[in-house]
Every structure is written in C-alpha cells, then in structure tokens.
CSV table of C-alpha atoms in Angstrom, one decimal:
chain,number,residue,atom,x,y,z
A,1,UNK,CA,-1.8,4.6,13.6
A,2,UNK,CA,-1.4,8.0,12.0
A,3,UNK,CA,-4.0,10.3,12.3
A,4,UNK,CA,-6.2,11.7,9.4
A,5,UNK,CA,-5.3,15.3,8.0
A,6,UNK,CA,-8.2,17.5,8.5
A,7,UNK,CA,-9.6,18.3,5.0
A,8,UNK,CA,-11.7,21.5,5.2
A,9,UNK,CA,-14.5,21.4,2.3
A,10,UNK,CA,-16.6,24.7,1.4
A,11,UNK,CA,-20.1,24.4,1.2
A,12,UNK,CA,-22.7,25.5,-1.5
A,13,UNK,CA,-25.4,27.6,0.0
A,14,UNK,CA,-29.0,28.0,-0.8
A,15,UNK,CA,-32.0,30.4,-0.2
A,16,UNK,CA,-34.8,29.8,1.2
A,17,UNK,CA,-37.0,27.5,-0.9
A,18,UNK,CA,-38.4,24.1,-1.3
A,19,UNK,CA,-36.4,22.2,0.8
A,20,UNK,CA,-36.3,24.9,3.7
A,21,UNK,CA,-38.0,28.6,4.8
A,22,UNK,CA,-34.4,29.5,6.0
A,23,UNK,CA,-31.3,30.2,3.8
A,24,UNK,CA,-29.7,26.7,4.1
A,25,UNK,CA,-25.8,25.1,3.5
A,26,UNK,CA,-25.3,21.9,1.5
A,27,UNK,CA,-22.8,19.2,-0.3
A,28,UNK,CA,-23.2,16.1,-2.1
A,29,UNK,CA,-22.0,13.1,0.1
A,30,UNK,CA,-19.9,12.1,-2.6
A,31,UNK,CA,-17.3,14.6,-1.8
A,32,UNK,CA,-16.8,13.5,1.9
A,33,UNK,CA,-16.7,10.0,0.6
A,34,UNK,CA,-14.2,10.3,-1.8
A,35,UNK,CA,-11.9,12.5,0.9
A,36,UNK,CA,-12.7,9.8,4.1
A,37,UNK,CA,-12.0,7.1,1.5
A,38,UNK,CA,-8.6,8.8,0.7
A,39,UNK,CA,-7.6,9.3,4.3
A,40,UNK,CA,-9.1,12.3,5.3
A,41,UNK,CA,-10.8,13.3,8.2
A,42,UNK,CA,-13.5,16.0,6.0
A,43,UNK,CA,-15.3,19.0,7.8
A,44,UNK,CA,-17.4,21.5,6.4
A,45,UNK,CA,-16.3,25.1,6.1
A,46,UNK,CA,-19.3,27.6,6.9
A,47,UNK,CA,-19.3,31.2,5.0
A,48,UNK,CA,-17.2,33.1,7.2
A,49,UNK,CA,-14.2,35.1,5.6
A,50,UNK,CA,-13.3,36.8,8.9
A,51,UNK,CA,-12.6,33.7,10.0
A,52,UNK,CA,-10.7,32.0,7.1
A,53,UNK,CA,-7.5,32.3,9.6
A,54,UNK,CA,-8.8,30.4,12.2
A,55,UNK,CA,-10.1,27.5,10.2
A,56,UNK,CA,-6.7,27.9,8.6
A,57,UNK,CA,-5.1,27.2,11.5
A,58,UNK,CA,-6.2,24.0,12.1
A,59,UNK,CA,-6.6,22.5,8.2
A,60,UNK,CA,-4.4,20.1,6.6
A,61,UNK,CA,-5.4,20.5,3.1
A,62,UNK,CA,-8.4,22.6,1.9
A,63,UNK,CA,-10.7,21.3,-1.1
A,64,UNK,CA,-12.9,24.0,-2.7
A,65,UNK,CA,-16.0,22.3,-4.5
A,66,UNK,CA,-18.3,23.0,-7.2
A,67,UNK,CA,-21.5,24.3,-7.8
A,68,UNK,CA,-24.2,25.6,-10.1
A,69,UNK,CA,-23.3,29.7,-10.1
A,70,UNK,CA,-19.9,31.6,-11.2
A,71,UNK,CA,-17.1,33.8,-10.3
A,72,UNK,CA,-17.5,37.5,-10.5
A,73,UNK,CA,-15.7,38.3,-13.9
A,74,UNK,CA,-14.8,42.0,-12.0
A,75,UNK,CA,-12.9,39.5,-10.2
A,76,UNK,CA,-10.8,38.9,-13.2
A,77,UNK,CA,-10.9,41.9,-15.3
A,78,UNK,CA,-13.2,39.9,-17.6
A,79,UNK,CA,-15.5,42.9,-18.9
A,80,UNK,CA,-19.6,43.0,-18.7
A,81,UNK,CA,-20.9,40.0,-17.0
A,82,UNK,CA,-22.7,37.6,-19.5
A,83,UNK,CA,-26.4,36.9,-19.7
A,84,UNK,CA,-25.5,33.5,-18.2
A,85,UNK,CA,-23.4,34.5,-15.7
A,86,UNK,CA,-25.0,33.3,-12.0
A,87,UNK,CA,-23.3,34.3,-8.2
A,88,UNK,CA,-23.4,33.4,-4.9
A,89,UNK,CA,-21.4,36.4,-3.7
A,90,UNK,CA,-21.8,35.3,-0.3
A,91,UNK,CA,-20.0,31.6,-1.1
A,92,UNK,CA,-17.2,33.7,-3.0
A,93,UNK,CA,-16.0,36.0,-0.7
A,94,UNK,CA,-15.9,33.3,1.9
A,95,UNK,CA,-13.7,30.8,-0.6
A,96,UNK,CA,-12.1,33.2,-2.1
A,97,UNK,CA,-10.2,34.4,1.2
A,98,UNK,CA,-9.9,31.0,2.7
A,99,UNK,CA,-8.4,30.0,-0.7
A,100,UNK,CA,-5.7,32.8,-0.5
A,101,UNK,CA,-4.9,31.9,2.8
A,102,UNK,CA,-4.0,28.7,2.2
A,103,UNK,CA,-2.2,29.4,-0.6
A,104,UNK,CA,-0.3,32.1,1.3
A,105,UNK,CA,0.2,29.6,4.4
A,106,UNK,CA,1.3,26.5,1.6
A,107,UNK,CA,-1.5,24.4,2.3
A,108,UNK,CA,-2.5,21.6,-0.1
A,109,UNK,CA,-5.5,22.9,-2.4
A,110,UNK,CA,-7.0,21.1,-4.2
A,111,UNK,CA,-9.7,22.8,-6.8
A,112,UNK,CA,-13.3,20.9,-8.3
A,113,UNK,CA,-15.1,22.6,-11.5
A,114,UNK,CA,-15.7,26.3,-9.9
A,115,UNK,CA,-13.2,25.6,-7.2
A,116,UNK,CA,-10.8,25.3,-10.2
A,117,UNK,CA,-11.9,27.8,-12.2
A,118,UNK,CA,-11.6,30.4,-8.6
A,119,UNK,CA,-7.9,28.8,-8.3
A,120,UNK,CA,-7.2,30.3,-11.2
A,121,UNK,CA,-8.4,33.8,-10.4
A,122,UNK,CA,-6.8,33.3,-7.0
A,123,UNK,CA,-3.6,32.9,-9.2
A,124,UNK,CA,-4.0,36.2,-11.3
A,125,UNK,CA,-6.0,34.0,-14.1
A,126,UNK,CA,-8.5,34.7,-16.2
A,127,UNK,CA,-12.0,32.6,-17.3
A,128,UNK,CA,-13.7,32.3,-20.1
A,129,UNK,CA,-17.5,33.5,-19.3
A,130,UNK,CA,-19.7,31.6,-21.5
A,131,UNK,CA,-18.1,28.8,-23.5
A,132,UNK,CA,-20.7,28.0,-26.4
A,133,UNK,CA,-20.5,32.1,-27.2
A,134,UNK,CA,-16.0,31.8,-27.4
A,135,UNK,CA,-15.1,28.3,-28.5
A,136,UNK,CA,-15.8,27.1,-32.4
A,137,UNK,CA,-17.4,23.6,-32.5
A,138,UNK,CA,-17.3,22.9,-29.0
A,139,UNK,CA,-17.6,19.9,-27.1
A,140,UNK,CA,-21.6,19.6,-24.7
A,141,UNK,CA,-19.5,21.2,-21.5
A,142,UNK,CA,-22.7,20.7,-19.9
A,143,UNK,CA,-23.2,17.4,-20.6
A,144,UNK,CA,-26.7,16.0,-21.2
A,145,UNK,CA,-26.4,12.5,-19.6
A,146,UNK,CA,-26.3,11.7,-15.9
A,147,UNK,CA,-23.2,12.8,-13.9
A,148,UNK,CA,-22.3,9.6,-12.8
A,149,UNK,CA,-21.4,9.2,-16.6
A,150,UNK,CA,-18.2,10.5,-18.8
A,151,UNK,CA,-19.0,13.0,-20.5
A,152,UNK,CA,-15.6,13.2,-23.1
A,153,UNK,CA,-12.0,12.6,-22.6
A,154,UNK,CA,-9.6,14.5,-21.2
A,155,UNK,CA,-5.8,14.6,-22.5
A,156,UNK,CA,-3.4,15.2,-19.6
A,157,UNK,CA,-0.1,17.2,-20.0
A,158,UNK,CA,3.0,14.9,-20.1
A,159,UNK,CA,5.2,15.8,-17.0
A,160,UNK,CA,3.0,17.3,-14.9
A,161,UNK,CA,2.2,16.7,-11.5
A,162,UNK,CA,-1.6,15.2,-12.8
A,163,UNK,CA,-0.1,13.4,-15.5
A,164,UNK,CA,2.3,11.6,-12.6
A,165,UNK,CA,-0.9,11.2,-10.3
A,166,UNK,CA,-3.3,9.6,-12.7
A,167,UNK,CA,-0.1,7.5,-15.0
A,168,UNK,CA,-2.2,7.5,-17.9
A,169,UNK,CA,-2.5,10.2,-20.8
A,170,UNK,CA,-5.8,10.5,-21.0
A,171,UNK,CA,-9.0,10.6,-18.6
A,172,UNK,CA,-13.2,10.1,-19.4
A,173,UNK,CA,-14.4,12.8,-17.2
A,174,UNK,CA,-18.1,14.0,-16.2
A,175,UNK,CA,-18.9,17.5,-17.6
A,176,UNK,CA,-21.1,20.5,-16.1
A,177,UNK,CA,-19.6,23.8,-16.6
A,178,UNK,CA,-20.3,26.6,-19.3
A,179,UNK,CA,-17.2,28.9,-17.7
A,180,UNK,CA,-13.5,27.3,-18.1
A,181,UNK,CA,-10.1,28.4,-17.4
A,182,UNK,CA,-8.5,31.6,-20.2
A,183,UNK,CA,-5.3,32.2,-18.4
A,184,UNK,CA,-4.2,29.8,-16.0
A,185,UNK,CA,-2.4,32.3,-13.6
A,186,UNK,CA,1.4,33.7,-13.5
A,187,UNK,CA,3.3,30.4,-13.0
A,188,UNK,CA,0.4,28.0,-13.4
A,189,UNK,CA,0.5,25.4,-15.8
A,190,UNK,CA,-1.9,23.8,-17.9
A,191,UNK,CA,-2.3,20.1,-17.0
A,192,UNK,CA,-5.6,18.9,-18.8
A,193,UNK,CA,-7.3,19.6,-22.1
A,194,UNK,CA,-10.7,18.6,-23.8
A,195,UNK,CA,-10.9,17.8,-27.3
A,196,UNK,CA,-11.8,21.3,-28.0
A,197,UNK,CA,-9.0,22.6,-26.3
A,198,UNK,CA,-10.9,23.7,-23.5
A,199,UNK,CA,-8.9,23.7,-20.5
A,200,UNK,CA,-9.9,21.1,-18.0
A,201,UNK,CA,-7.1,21.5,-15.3
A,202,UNK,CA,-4.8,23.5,-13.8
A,203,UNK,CA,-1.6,23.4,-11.0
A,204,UNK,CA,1.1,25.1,-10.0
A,205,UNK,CA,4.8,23.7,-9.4
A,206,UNK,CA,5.9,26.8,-6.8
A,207,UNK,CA,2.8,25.2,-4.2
A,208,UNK,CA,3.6,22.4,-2.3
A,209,UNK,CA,0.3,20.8,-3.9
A,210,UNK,CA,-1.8,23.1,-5.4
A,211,UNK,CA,-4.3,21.6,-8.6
A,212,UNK,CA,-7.5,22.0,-9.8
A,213,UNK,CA,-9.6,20.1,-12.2
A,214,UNK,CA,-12.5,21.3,-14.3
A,215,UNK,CA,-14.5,17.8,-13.5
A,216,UNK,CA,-15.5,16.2,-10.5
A,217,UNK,CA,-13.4,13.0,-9.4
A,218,UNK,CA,-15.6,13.0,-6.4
A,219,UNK,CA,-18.0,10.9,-8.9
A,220,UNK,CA,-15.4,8.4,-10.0
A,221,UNK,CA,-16.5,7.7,-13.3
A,222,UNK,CA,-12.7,7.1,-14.1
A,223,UNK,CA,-11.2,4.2,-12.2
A,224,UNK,CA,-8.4,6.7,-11.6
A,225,UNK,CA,-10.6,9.5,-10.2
A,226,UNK,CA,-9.6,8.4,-6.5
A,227,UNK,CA,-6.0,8.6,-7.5
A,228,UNK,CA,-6.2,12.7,-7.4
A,229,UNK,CA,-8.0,12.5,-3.9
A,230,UNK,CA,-5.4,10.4,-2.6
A,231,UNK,CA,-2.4,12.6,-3.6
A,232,UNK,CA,-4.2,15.6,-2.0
A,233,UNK,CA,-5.0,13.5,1.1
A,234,UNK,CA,-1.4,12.2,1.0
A,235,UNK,CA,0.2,16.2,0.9
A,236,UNK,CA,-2.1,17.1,3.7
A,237,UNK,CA,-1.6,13.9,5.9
A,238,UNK,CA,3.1,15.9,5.5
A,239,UNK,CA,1.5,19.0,6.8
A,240,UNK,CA,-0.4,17.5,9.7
A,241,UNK,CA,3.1,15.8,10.4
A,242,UNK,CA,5.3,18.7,9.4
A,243,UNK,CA,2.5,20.9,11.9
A,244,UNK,CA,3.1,18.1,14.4
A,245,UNK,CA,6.9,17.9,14.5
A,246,UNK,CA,6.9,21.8,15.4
C-alpha cells in the first residue's frame, strides 16, 4: 500500500476570548476531511517562521487556508491600507515564509481564499484591497447565504492546469472574500473568473503544482470541488516517492 503524502495545513489563530482566556489555534474539520479523503495524511502547521525549514523538510504538499483577516498591502506595494483591511501579522509571517519555502524547494501548493490571494503576493502579485470600493456592479463576494451554498459561478480558463482538473468550463463556488487577486504574479496565470471579472483563481506552469483558488472546495458545494484536492494530493503523494527513491 502506498503511504499518504504528508499535507501540512496552516492554522488560523485567535485571541483570547469567548471560547478561551489564552490566545488559541484553530481550523474547520472540513479542510482535513477533504485532504484525508483525497489521500493525504493532514497535520497542522503551528506559527513558527523560524521553523518553516524544518516542517519543510518533511511535507509533501503544503495547503495554506483561509480566514477572516487580510494580507498586509505593504506587502504588495498596494498604498494606504483600507478602512476594511483586518491582519493577523502573526499568521502571515509564519505562511508567508513557509509558503516561499515550498515554492523555492518545488513543493505542491495549493492556495484557499487568503491562501490564494498570499500566493499571489508570494509571486510578486498584487490584490485588490476592498472589492465593493474598485469593481463597477459587482457580484455579493461576501455572499449572504450559508457557505455550504454556491454563491455564483465561476468560468475557468480553457487550457489550464484547473480547467484540466475540474473538465468542465464553469464551476458554482461559495463566496467570502472582499480582497481578490490585481496581478496574478510574473509568470502566473489566471485560471478562474466571476461574472464580474473578479479573479477567482490563480497557478503557475514553472511549479511542479502550484494553484490557488479564491473559494473554498473544502466545502464541496460543486460535485467537482474534491477533484482539486485530489490533484494536489496526487502531486504530493510524486514527491513523497521522488523523496523516497533518493
């Protein structure tokens, strides 16, 4: 039997508050579901960044989740930050350098909402800060039924490595973002659009799997939603075997 590829998933993290008196990690289940149910063998990824080598050396693929805050538009170049604009500093630095790591070590990556949207940064991209304020007559990014809903349709870009994944042109997606993707990175490619031409994913071809999507598949409120996590699972199960046979 071949073994699972360890999946390394970054947490969210949380102050102290309701739930505890001490600052506290956490993740919906959904996310280690969908990566177990793909293959995977998912762990969680504390906030370390001096340690993003050492997990590094041990991960198969790395998937960087979402949550409710937002990249640092110094990060980006992206001028004052926006009324809006929430961070977790902490979170960022940590996913931030295990991101680049894995990038710079070719490990599959896959991104999910803010894990895309940091992808792109991580590729010299840019973000769009507050969509309601920059896009004409857009589409409810933060969509105001349940999650385990679609929110809209996504097309897919013909040709990409997405569009090959999912073999359909078009995807219903779940929605909770007011940040998307500007500039996608030097060498990135668009691979998914909203209606309002808000970009919903992203990859790059020079990575031997590196993609990020603005919704989260985790939920599976598209039949083909588990199709993404089994190509990620898939890449990192040839670099367990590629990290084996050396």
């Amino acid at each position: 039997m071949t073994a699972r590829p360890l999946i390394g998933l970054t947490l969210d993290a949380e102050e102290p508050g309701s739930y505890s008196k001490l600052p506290w990690y956490a993740l919906r289940q959904n996310y280690f579901g969908a990566v177990t149910a793909a293959g995977g063998l998912p762990i969680a990824l504390p906030h370390h960044p001096a340690l993003a080598d050492d997990y590094l050396d041990r991960l198969d693929g790395l998937l960087v989740t979402g949550g409710a805050f937002d990249v640092d538009p110094a990060m980006y170049g992206g001028g004052p930050r926006h009324d809006t604009v929430v961070l977790k500093e902490g979170r960022t630095a940590f996913e931030i350098a295990v991101l680049r790591g894995a990038l710079r070590r070719n490990i599959p990556v896959l991104g999910i909402c803010g894990g895309e949207q940091l992808l792109a940064v991580a590729l010299g991209g840019t973000l769009i800060q507050h969509i309601p304020d920059t896009v004409p007559d857009a589409l409810a990014h933060e969509q105001p039924n349940p999650r385990t809903e679609p929110g809209h349709e996504v097309a897919l870009t013909p040709g990409t490595l997405l569009s090959r994944i999912v073999g359909a042109p078009a995807m219903a997606v779940n929605s909770a973002h007011h940040q998307a993707v500007d500039r996608p990175g030097e060498g990135a490619v668009v691979n998914a659009r909203a209606p309002d031409g808000v970009v919903e994913g992203l990859e790059h071809p020079g990575y031997r799997f590196c993609l990020g999507v603005q919704w989260h598949p985790e939920y599976a409120v598209d039949p083909r939603d588990q199709a993404i996590l089994d190509a990620f699972v898939e890449a990192a199960r040839h670099t367990s075997q590629e990290r084996v046979a050396t």
